[in-house]
Amino acid sequence: MSEQSVDAEEVRHVAALARVDLDESEIEAFAEQFGEILDAFETLDEVPEIEREDDLENVMRADEVRESLSQEEALRNAPESENGYFKGPSVS
């Protein structure tokens, strides 16, 4: 297994996308953790594939109506909202 490295600039980029402010010690820690995560995924590539069993079926539970957040509560922590909906950046 080779050590994957993630540099501080990549961590800053991901943090900016997630709108998370990190100080330098956190950036260093996350860079190390991201590298470890990538190494774990590389390990998964070594797991042999097996044949799928045809008699497996997905078991779904019935939907249940339960108490949930009001629209106002759901939008309370949103960075932006418009007309009662979450507003995100434009995607082109």
Coordinates of C-alpha atoms in Angstrom, one line a residue, residues 62-68:
A62 CA -43.1 1.0 4.8
D63 CA -42.9 4.8 4.9
E64 CA -44.2 6.3 8.1
V65 CA -45.4 9.8 8.6
R66 CA -43.5 11.3 11.6
E67 CA -43.2 14.7 13.1
S68 CA -40.5 16.8 11.3

